[in-house]
Coordinates of C-alpha atoms in Angstrom, one line a residue:
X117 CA -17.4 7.6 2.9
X118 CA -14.2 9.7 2.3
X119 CA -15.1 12.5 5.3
X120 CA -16.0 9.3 7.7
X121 CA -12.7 7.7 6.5
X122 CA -10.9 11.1 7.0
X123 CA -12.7 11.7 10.4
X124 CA -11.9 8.2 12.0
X125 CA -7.7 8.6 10.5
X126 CA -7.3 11.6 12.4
X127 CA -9.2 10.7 15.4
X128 CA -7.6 7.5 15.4
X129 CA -3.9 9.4 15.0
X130 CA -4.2 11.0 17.7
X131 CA -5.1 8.8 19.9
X132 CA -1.4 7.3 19.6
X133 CA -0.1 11.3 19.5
X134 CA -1.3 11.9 22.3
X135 CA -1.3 8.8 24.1
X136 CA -4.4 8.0 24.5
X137 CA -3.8 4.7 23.9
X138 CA -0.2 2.8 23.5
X139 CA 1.7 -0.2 22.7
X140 CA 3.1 -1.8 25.9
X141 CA 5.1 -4.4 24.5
X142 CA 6.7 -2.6 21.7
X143 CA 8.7 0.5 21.6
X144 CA 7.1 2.6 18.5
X145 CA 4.9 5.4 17.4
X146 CA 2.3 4.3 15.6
X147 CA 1.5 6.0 12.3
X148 CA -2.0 5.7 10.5
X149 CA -1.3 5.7 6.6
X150 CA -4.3 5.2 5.6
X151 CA -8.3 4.3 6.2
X152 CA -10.7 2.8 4.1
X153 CA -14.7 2.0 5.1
X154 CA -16.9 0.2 3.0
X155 CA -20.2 1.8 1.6
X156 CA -22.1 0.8 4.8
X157 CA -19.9 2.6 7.2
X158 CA -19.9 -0.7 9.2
X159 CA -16.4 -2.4 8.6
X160 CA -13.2 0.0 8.3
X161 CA -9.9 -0.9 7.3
X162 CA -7.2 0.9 9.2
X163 CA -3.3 0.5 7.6
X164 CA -0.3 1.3 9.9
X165 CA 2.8 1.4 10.3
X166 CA 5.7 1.3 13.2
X167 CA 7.7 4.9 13.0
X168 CA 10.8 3.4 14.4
X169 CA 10.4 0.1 12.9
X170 CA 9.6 -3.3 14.3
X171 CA 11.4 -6.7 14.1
X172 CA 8.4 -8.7 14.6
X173 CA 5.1 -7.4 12.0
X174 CA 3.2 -10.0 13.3
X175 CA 3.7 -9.1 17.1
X176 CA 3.3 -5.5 16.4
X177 CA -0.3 -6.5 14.7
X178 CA -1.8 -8.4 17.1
X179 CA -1.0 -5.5 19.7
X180 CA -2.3 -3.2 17.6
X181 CA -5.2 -5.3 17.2
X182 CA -5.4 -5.4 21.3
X183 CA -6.2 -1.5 21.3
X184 CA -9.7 -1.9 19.4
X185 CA -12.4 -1.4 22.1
X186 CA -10.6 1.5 23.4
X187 CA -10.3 2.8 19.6
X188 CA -13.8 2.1 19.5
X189 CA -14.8 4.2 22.4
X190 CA -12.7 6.8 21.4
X191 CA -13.8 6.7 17.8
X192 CA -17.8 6.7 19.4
X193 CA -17.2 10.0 21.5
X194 CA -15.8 12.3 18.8
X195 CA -17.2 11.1 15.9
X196 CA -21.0 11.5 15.0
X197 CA -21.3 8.6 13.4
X198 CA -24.8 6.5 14.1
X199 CA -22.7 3.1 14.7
X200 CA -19.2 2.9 15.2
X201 CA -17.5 0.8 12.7
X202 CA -15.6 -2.7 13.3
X203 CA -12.0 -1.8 13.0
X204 CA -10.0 -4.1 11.1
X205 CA -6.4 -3.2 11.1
X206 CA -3.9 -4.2 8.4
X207 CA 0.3 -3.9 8.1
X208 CA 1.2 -1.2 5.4
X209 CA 4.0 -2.3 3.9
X210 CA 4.1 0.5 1.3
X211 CA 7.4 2.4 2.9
X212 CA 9.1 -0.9 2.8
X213 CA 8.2 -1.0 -1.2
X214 CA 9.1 2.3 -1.8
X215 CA 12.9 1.2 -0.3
X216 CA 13.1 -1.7 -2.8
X217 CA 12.0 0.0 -5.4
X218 CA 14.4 2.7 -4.6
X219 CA 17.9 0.1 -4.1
X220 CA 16.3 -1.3 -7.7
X221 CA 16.9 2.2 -9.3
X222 CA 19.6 3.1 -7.8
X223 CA 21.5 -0.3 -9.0
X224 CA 20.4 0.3 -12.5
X225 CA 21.9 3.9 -12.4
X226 CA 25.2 2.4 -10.9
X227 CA 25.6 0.2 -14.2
X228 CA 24.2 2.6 -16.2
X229 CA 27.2 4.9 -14.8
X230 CA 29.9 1.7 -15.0

C-alpha cells in the first residue's frame, strides 16, 4: 500500500511539474502532500494544496477534481498497477494549521515576555 501510495504521489506531482495537466481557471501550482489508498488499491485519497494560495478552496477543489480522467490515464501508463484506482481528492489544510498554531505561540511568548 505505502510503495503504490508513493508511486501514484510522485507520478501524480509531476504531472502538475511538468504540465502535464493544469488548472485553467486558477493561477497556482499544485502541490501533492500527501496519498493514502485503502487495502484494496481501488479508492485513493489524494490531499493538496494551492502553492500560491487560493481565495476560493472550494473552486480550487472542484477544478482539481475536473483533472481526474486525465490523472487516471496518466497514473495507468506509468504505474503497474492491475486497476487504476478512483482518485478522490481532498483540501489539505495542514499548512493553514501549522500558521495558527504558530500566531498561538508566538502570542503566548509575547505575554510571557510583557
Amino acid at each position: 500500500q505505502l510503495r503504490v501510495a508513493e508511486a501514484i504521489k510522485k507520478t501524480i506531482s509531476e504531472a502538475f511539474a511538468k504540465g502535464e495537466v493544469y488548472l485553467k481557471d486558477i493561477k497556482s501550482m499544485v502541490m501533492v502532500s500527501e496519498v493514502t489508498i485503502s487495502a484494496d488499491l481501488k479508492n485513493a485519497i489524494i490531499y493538496v494544496y494551492p502553492i500560491r494560495g487560493v481565495e476560493n478552496k472550494e473552486l480550487f477543489l472542484k477544478a482539481v477534481k475536473l483533472l481526474v480522467p486525465a490523472l487516471k490515464k496518466i497514473i495507468a501508463v506509468k504505474v503497474n498497477l492491475k486497476y487504476c484506482p478512483e482518485l478522490h481528492f481532498r483540501y489539505d489544510n495542514t499548512f493553514e494549521q501549522v500558521g495558527k498554531i504558530e500566531d498561538i505561540l508566538k502570542k503566548i511568548k509575547d505575554e510571557n515576555i510583557s
